[in-house]
XYZ file of C-alpha atoms in Angstrom:
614
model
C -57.692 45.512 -11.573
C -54.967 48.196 -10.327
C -54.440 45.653 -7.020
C -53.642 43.015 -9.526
C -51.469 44.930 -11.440
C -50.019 46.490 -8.583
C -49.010 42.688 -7.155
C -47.716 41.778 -10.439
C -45.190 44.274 -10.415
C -44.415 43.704 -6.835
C -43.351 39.849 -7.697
C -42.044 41.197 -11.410
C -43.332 37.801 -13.193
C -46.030 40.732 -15.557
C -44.828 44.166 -15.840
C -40.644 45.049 -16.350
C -40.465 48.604 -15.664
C -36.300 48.434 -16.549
C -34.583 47.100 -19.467
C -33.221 43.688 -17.726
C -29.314 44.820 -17.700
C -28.148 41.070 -17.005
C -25.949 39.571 -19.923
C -25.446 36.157 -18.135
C -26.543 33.843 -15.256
C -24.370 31.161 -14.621
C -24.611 28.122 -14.207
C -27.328 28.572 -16.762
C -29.846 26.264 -15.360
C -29.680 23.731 -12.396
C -31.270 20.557 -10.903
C -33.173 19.260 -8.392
C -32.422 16.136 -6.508
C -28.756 16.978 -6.587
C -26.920 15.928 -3.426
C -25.537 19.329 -2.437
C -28.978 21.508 -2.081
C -26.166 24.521 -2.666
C -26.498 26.746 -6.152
C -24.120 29.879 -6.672
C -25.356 31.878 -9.298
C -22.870 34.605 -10.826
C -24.835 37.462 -12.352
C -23.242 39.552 -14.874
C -25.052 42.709 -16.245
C -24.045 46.546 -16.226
C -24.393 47.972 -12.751
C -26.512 44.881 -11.725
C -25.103 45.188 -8.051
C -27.327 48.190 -7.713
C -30.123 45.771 -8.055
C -31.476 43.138 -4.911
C -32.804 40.410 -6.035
C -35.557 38.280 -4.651
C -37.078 34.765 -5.209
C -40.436 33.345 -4.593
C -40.541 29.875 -5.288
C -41.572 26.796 -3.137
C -38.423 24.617 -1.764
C -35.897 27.247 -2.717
C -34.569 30.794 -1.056
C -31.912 33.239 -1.212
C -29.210 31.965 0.908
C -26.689 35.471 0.616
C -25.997 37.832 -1.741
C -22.290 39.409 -2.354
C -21.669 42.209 -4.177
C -18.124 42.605 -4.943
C -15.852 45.909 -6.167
C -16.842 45.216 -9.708
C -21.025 46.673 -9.501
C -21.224 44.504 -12.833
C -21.477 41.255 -10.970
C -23.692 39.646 -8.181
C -23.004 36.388 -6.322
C -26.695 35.204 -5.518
C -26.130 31.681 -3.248
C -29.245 29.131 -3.671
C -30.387 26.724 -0.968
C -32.615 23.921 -2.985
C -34.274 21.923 -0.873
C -35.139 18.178 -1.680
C -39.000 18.825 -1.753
C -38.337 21.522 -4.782
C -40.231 21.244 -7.763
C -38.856 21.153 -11.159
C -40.022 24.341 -12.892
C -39.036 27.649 -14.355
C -38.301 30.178 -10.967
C -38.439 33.860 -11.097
C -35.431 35.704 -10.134
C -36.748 39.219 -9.351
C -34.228 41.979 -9.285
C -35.329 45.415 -7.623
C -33.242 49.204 -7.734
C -35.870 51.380 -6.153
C -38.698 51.881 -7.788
C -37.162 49.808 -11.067
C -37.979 45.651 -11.176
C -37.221 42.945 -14.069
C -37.446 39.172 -13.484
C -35.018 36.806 -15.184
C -36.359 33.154 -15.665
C -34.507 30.183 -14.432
C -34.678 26.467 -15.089
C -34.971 24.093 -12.348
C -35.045 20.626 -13.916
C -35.369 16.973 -13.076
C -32.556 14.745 -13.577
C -32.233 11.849 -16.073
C -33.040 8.549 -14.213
C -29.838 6.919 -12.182
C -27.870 9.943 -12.866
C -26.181 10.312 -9.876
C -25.326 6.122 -10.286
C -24.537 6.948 -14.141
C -21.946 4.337 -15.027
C -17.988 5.392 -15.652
C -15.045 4.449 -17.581
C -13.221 1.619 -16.296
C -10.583 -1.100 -16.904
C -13.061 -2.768 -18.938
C -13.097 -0.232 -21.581
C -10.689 1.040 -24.727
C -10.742 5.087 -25.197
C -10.547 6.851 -28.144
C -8.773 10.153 -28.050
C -9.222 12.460 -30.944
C -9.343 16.074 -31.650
C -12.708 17.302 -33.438
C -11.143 19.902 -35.457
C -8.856 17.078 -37.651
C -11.341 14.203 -37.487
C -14.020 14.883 -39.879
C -15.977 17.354 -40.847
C -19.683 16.841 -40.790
C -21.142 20.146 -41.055
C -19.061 22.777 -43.785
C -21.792 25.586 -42.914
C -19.801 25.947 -40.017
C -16.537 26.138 -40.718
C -16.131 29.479 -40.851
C -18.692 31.511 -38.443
C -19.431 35.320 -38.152
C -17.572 36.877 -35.007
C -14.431 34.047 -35.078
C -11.456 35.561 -36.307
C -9.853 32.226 -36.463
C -10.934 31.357 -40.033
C -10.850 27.724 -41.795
C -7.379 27.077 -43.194
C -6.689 23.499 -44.308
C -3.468 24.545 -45.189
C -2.147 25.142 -42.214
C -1.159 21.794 -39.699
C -0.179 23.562 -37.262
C -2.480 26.182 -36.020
C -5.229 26.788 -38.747
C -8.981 25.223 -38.145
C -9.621 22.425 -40.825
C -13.375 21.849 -39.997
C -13.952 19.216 -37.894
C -16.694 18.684 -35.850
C -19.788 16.855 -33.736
C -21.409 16.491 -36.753
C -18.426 14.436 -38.255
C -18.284 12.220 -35.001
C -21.576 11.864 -35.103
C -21.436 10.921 -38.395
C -18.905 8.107 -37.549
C -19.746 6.588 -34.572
C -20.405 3.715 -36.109
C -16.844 3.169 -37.692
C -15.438 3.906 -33.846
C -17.845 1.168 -32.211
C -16.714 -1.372 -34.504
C -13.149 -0.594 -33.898
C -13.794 -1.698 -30.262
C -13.739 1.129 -28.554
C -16.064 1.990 -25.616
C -15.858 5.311 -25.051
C -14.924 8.663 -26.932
C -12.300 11.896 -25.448
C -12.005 14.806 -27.286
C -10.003 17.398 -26.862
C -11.995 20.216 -25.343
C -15.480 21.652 -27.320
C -16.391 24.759 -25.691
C -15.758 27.852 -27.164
C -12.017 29.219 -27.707
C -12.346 32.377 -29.462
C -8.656 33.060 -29.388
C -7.693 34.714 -32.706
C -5.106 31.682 -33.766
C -4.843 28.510 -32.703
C -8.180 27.945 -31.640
C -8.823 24.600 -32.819
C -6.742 23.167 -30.021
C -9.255 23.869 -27.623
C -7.319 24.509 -24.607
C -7.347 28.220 -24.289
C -11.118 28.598 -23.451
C -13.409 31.534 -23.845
C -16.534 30.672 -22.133
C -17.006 27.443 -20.772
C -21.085 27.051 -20.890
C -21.150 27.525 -24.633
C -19.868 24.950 -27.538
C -17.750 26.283 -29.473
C -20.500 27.189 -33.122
C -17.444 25.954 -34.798
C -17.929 22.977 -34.001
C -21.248 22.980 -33.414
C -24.216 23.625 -30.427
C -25.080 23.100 -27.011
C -27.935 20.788 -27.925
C -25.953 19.038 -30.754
C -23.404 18.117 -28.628
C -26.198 16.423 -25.974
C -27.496 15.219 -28.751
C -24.147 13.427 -29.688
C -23.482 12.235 -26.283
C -27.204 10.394 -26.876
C -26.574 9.019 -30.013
C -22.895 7.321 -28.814
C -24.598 5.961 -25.893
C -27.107 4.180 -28.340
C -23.690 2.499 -30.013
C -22.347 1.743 -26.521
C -19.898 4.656 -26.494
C -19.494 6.889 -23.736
C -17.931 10.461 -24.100
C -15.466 12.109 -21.348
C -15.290 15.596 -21.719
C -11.698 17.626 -21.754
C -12.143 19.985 -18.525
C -8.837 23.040 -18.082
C -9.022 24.012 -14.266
C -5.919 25.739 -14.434
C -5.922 28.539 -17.438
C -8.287 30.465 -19.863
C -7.766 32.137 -23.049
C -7.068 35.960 -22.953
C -10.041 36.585 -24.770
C -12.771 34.882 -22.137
C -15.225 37.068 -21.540
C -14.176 37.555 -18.215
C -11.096 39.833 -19.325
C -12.683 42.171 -20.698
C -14.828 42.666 -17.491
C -12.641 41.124 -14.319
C -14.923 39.749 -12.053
C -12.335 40.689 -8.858
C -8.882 41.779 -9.324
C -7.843 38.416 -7.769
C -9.998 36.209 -9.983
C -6.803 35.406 -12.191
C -3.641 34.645 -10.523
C -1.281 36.910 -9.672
C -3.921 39.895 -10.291
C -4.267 39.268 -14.187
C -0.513 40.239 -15.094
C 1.286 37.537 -16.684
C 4.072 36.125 -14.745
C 5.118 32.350 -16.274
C 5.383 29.455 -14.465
C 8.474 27.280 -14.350
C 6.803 24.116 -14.265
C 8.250 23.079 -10.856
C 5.956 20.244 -10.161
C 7.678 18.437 -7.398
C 7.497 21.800 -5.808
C 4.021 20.631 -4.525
C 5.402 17.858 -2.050
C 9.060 18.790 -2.509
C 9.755 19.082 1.743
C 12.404 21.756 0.318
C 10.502 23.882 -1.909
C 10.192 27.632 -1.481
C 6.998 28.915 -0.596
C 8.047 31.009 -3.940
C 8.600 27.777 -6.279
C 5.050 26.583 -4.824
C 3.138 29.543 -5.573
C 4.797 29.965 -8.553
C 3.797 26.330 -9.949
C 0.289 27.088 -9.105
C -0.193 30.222 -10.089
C 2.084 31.169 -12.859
C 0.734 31.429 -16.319
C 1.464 29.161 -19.391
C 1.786 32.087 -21.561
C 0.341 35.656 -22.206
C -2.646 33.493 -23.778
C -3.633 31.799 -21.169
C -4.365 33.319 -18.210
C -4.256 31.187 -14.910
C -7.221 30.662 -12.575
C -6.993 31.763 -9.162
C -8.468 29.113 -7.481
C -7.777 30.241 -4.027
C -10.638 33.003 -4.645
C -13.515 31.262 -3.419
C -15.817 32.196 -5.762
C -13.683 31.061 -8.884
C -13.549 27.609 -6.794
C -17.150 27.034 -6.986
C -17.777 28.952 -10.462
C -15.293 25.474 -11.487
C -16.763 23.109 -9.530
C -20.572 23.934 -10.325
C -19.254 24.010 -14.159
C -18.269 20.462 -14.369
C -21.514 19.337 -12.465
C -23.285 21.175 -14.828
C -21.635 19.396 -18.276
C -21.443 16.028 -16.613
C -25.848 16.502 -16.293
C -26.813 18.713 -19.088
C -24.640 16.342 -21.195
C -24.725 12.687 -19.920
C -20.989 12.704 -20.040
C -19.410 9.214 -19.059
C -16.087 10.640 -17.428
C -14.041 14.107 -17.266
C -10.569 14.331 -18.080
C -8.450 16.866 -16.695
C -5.759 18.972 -18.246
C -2.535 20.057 -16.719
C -4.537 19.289 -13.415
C -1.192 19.386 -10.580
C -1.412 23.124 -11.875
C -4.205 23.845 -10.521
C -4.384 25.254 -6.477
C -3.852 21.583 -4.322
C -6.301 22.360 -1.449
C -9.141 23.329 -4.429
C -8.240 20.078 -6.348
C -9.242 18.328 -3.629
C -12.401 20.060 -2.325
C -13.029 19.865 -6.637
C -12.751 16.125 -6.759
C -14.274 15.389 -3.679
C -17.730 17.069 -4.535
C -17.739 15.481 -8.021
C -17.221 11.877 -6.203
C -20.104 12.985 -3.693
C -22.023 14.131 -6.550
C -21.532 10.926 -8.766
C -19.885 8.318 -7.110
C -19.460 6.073 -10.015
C -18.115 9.087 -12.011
C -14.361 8.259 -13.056
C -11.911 11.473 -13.566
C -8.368 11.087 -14.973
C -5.907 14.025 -14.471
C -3.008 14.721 -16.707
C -0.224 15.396 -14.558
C 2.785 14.975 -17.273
C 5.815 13.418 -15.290
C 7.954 10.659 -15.863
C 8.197 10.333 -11.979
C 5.711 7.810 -10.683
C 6.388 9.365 -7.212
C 4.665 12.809 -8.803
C 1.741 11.345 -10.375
C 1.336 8.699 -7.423
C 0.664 11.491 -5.238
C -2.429 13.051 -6.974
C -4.298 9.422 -6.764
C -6.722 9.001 -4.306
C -5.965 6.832 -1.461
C -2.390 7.870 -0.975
C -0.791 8.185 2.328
C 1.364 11.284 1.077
C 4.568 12.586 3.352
C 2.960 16.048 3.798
C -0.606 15.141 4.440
C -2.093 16.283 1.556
C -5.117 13.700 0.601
C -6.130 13.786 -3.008
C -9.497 12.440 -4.132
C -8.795 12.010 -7.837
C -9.675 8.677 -8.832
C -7.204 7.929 -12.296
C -4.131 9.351 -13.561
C -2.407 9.065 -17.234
C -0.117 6.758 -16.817
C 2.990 9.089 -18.284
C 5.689 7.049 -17.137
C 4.384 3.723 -18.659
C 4.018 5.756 -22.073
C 7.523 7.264 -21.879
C 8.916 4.303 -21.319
C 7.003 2.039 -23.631
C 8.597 4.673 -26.132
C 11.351 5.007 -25.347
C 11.836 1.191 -25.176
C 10.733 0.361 -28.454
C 12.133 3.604 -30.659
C 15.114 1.996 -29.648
C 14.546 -1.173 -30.085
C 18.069 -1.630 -33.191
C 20.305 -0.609 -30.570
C 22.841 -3.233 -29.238
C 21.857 -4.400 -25.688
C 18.098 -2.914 -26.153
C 15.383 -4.849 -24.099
C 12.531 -4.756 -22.409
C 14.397 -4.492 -18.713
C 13.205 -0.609 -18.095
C 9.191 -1.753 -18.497
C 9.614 -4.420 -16.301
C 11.397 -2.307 -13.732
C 8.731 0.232 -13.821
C 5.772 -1.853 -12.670
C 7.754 -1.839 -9.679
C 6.561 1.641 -8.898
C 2.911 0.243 -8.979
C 3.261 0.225 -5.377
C 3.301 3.621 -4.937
C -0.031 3.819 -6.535
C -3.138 2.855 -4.417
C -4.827 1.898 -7.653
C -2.595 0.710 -10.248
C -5.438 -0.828 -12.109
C -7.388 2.617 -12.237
C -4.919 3.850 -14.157
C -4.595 5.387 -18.002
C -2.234 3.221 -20.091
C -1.849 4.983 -23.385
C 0.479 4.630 -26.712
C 0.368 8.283 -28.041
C -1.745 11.331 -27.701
C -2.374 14.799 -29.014
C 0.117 16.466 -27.357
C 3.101 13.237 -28.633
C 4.613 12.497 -31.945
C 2.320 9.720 -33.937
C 3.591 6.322 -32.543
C 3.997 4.500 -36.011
C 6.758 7.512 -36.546
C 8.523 7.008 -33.458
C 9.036 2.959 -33.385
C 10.898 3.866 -36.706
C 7.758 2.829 -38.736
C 8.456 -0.516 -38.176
C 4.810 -2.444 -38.037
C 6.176 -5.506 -35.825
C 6.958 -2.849 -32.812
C 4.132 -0.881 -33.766
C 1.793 -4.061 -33.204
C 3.687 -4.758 -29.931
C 2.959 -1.521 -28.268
C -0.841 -1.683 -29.132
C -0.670 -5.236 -27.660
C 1.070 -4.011 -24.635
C -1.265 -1.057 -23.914
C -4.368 -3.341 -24.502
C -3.132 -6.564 -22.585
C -1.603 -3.875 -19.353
C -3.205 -3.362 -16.205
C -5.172 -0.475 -16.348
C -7.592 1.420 -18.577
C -6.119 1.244 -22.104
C -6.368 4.771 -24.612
C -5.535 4.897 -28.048
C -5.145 7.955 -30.099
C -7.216 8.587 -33.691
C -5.215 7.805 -36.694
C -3.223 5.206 -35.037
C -4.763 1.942 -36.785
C -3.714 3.204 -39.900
C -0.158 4.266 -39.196
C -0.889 7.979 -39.385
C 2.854 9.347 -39.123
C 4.399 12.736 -37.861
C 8.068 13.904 -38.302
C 10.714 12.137 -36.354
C 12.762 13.983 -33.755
C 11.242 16.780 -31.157
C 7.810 17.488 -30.920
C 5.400 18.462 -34.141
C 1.955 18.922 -32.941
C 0.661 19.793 -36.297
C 2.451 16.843 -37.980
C 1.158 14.639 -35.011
C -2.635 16.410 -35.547
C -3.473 15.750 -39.299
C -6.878 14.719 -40.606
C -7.989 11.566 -40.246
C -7.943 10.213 -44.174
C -11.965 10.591 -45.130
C -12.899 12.813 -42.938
C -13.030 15.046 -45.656
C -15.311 15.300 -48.386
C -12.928 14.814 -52.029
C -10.625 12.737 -49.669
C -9.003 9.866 -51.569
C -8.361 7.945 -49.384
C -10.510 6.939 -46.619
C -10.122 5.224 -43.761
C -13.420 4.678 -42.950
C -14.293 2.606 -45.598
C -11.150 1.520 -46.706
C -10.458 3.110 -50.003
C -7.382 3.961 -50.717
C -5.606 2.384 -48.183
C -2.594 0.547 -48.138
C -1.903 -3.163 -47.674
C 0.343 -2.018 -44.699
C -2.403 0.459 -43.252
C -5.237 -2.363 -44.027
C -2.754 -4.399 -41.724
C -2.473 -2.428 -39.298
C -6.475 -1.422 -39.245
C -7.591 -5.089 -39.094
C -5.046 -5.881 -35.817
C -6.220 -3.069 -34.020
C -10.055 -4.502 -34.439
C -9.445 -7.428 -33.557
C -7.445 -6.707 -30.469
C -9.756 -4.558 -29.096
C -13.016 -6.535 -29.908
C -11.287 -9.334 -28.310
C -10.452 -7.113 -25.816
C -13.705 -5.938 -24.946
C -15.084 -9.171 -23.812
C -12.458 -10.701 -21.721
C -12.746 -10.242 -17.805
C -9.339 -11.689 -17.390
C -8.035 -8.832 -19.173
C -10.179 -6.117 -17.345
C -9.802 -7.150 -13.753
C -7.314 -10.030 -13.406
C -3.773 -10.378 -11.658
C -0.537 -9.551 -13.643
C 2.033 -11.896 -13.151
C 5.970 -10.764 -15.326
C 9.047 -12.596 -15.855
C 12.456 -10.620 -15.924
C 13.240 -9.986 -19.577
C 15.653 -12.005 -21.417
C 17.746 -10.678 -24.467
C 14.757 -8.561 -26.485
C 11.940 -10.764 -25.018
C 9.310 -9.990 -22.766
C 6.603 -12.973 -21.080
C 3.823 -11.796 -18.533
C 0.187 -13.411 -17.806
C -2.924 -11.777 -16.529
C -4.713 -14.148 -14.826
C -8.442 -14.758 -12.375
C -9.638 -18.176 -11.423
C -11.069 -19.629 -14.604
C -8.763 -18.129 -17.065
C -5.004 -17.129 -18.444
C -3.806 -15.019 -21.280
C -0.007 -15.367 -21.885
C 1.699 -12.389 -23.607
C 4.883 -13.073 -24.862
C 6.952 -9.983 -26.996
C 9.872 -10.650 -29.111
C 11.581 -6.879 -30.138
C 14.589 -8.743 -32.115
C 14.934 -8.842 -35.577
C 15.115 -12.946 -35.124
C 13.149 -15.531 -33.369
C 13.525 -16.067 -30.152
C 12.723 -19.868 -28.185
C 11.302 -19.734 -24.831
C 11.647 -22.455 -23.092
C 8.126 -22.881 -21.146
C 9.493 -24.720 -18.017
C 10.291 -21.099 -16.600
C 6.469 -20.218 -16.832
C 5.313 -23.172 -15.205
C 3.784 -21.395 -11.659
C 1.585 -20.048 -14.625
C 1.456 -22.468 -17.139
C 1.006 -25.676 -15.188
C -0.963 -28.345 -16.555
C -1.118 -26.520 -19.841
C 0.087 -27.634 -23.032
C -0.901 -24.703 -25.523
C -1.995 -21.633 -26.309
C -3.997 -20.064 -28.866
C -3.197 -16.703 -30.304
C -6.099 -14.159 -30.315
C -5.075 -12.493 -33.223
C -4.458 -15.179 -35.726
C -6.175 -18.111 -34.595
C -2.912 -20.124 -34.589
C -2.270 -22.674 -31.920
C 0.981 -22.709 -30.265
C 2.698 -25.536 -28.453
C 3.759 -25.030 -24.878
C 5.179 -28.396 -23.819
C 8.439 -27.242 -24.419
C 9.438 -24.169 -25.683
C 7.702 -21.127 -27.334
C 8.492 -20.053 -30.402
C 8.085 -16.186 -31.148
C 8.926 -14.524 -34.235
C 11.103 -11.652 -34.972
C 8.799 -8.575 -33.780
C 6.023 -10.038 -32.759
C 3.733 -9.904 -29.598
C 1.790 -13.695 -29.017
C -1.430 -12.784 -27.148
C -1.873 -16.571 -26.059
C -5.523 -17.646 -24.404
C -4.566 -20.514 -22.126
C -7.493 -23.083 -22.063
């Protein structure tokens, strides 16, 4: 009996003799069958560096062990080998004659997960922002330990309540829109005291934020959206936390924020990165400089931030079934770590689709973050999609002002130009507004005929077409610079009392029903139609306020013809024949209406044609 007890204690799976003193293990659980057989584990407990720990499990070891100037953290590096067992292991941590284990989960991966399918040109995206969607679940809107307390009240920086539960709640509405897949703005925890709904100040990055709901709920969501033939891409920050992670009140290493954790700003120099003039001071400054005293910016250099990063987003894109990442203010993030970053999430899920937000009107800037591009300086991205800034801007731009003598559609035709600086063009974001932009209906001048002409633009584009929540009932913000909480109200129903509600319809008006109904049927029509998804884009030079392109495969043409005047404009076809030969007419998907092509083209005063060629 005392040999049995005595070996129980030796392998610390029976008998703790010490109070465990670890808070956290992160990543909190892990898979086998992953390509990489590599696991760092960062082990956070008081004085838990006085403590060696040990494993004893078939198919994995101990690798190394660091120990760094902070004695509250251990490094523990994992070597999994492919004939490992799912199971629970037994990390065993010893300090003389004082031994705790700490259980671990080793699980099997869903079926085809490293194949898991992606977002694509084929698919419409849905941005919205939990917080001002709709609120499933009022028991937690306001949760013990949050300072940041539910104020409806306030557009601008108080929580309103949204959250999974309220997606959840209306997936249905957003499959029958036509969308294919779901982004919302980040979920995990940011337990800043104001402005926490936004989402982009995190402060821990394994845990959902109770706000808006749980770990398992969110899975759970992810599940359920899949069932509707929805995907969800998850909002990942590389570059900054919130000054109230966990981590600040217990640094890790005095270089595990940038710039040793004092606040110095950046100045948002982002051609610094291939500028062949830069200072070395303008480059470190981009990258490491903070976006303000609340967020304080990862120092990805530090090799052990690098990998905490990179095992994070393997561990959401499994424990999840996420469909995609998107990544915020990514060019701010340390270049050679974006591209070890990317490159072991495309080894890890070759399928997987990531889109970076690098916010420039420059194609040459967001061009060089694309994978595939032969850059000037050598650097070689692996980061398959970009938002397409540029387009937006000048989609924008072209339309708000669309009154003005001499206005045309000259500057979007001149930008596709630039698609040859991009080795995929077609991988591309194309988007009409987003969280971070003033509500589109607002900025065409809340005119419905160039409201309808951007949303047929953006859907009929090359590229991977995004729409933002609110949009297909003309959700408005204030004119003139920037108003994120004008540009972030709730979505009409969302709400219990609400009158009116845009998911069922009450309470709308005529105008908003309008604009609701075009939106379906675009993207409905949209989702079926491989000529739209993968086919050739062919544009004529604008003429006066009119714009004529075609995508087009073997078996089939779709003529888009836009009209920004305030009259009709006749097109006369004969200048569309390398595209329209042999055809006679067109019918448009919207209305059902059959227009002649013999001749000339008719389109009305603010109006986009979407024409099927048959």
């Amino acid at each position: 009996m005392l040999r049995k007890l005595f070996a129980a204690l030796l392998l610390g799976t029976a008998l703790h003799t010490y109070a465990a003193p670890i808070e956290r293990i992160e990543p909190p659980s892990w898979w086998i069958g992953m390509r990489s057989n590599k696991l760092q584990l960062m082990v956070h407990g008081t004085n838990i560096a006085d403590y060696v720990p040990e494993l004893h499990y078939p198919g994995v070891r101990i690798a190394a062990v660091t120990a760094v100037p902070n004695r509250n953290y251990l490094f523990v590096d994992l070597v999994i080998d492919h004939e490992a067992r799912a199971g629970m292991l037994d990390l065993v941590f010893r300090h003389g004659d004082q031994s705790f284990s700490y259980p671990y989960a080793l699980q099997t991966r869903e079926k085809g997960s490293a194949e898991r399918k992606s977002f694509a040109s084929s698919d419409a995206i849905l941005n919205l922002m939990p917080d001002r969607f709709a609120n499933g679940n009022p028991a937690n809107d306001t949760v013990a330990g949050y300072p940041d307390k539910l104020d409806r009240a306030d557009d601008d920086a108080g929580r309103h309540g949204g959250d999974i539960a309220g997606m959840a709640a209306h997936l249905d509405y957003i499959a029958a829109m036509g969308y294919t897949m779901i982004w919302p703005t980040p979920l995990v925890e940011d337990n800043q005291p104001r402005y926490s709904y936004h989402g982009y100040a995190a402060t821990d990055t394994y845990k959902i934020d109770p706000r808006f709901g749980s770990n398992e709920e969110y899975k759970r969501f992810v599940a359920q959206a899949k069932q509707k033939g929805l995907g969800v891409i998850q909002d990942v920050v590389l570059n900054h936390i919130g000054s109230a992670h966990w981590w600040m009140k217990d640094m890790p290493m005095q270089d595990w924020i940038s710039y040793d954790g004092k606040f110095v700003p950046t100045l948002h120099a982002h051609g610094s990165v291939a500028d062949p003039y830069a200072s070395q001071e303008d480059k470190t400054n981009f990258v490491s400089g903070w976006f303000t005293e609340n967020m304080p910016d990862m120092n990805q250099k530090n090799p052990f931030v690098a990998t905490y990063q990179t095992q994070n987003a393997i561990w959401w894109i499994e424990y999840a079934g996420l469909s995609g990442l998107r990544v915020d203010t990514y060019s701010y993030s340390d270049p050679e770590f974006l591209a070890a970053w990317s490159r072991r999430i495309g080894e890890e899920y070759p399928n997987l689709n990531v889109v970076g937000e690098e916010w420039n009107n420059n194609p040459v800037a967001v061009a060089y973050w694309q994978r595939g591009k032969q850059n000037a300086n050598g650097y070689r991205s692996y980061l398959p999609s970009l938002m397409d800034f540029p387009l937006n801007e000048t989609l924008r731009s072209t339309l708000a002002h669309g009154d003005e003598p001499g206005s045309n559609f000259r500057p979007l035709y001149d930008l596709l130009y630039d698609d040859t600086l991009y080795p995929d063009p077609m991988n591309l974001v194309v988007f009409e507004g987003n969280h971070d932009e003033n509500r589109l209906f607002t900025t065409v001048g809340e005119d419905i005929g160039l409201y309808k002409i951007a949303l047929s633009y953006i859907a009929t584009m090359r590229g991977i077409p995004q729409f933002y929540y609110g949009t297909e009932v003309l959700m408005k913000s204030k004119n003139g610079a920037r108003d994120d909480g004008a540009a972030r109200r709730d979505f009409p129903g969302g709400w219990a009392g609400d009158k009116v509600n845009a998911f069922t319809g009450q309470g709308l008006t005529a105008q908003q029903r309008e604009a609701q109904d075009f939106m379906r049927k675009l993207l409905n029509w949209r989702k079926n139609e491989g000529v739209i998804h993968h086919g050739k884009l062919m544009h004529y030079t604008p003429e006066r306020g009119t714009y004529v392109y075609f995508r087009y495969d073997t078996k089939n043409t779709v003529m888009v013809a836009l009209n920004q005047d305030k009259a009709e404009a006749a097109l006369e076809t004969r200048r569309f024949r390398e595209m329209l030969s042999g055809h006679a007419s067109g019918t448009d998907v919207i209305t059902g209406k059959t227009y002649d092509l013999a001749d000339k083209l008719v389109v009305p005063a603010r109006t986009a044609l979407i024409l099927e060629i048959k």
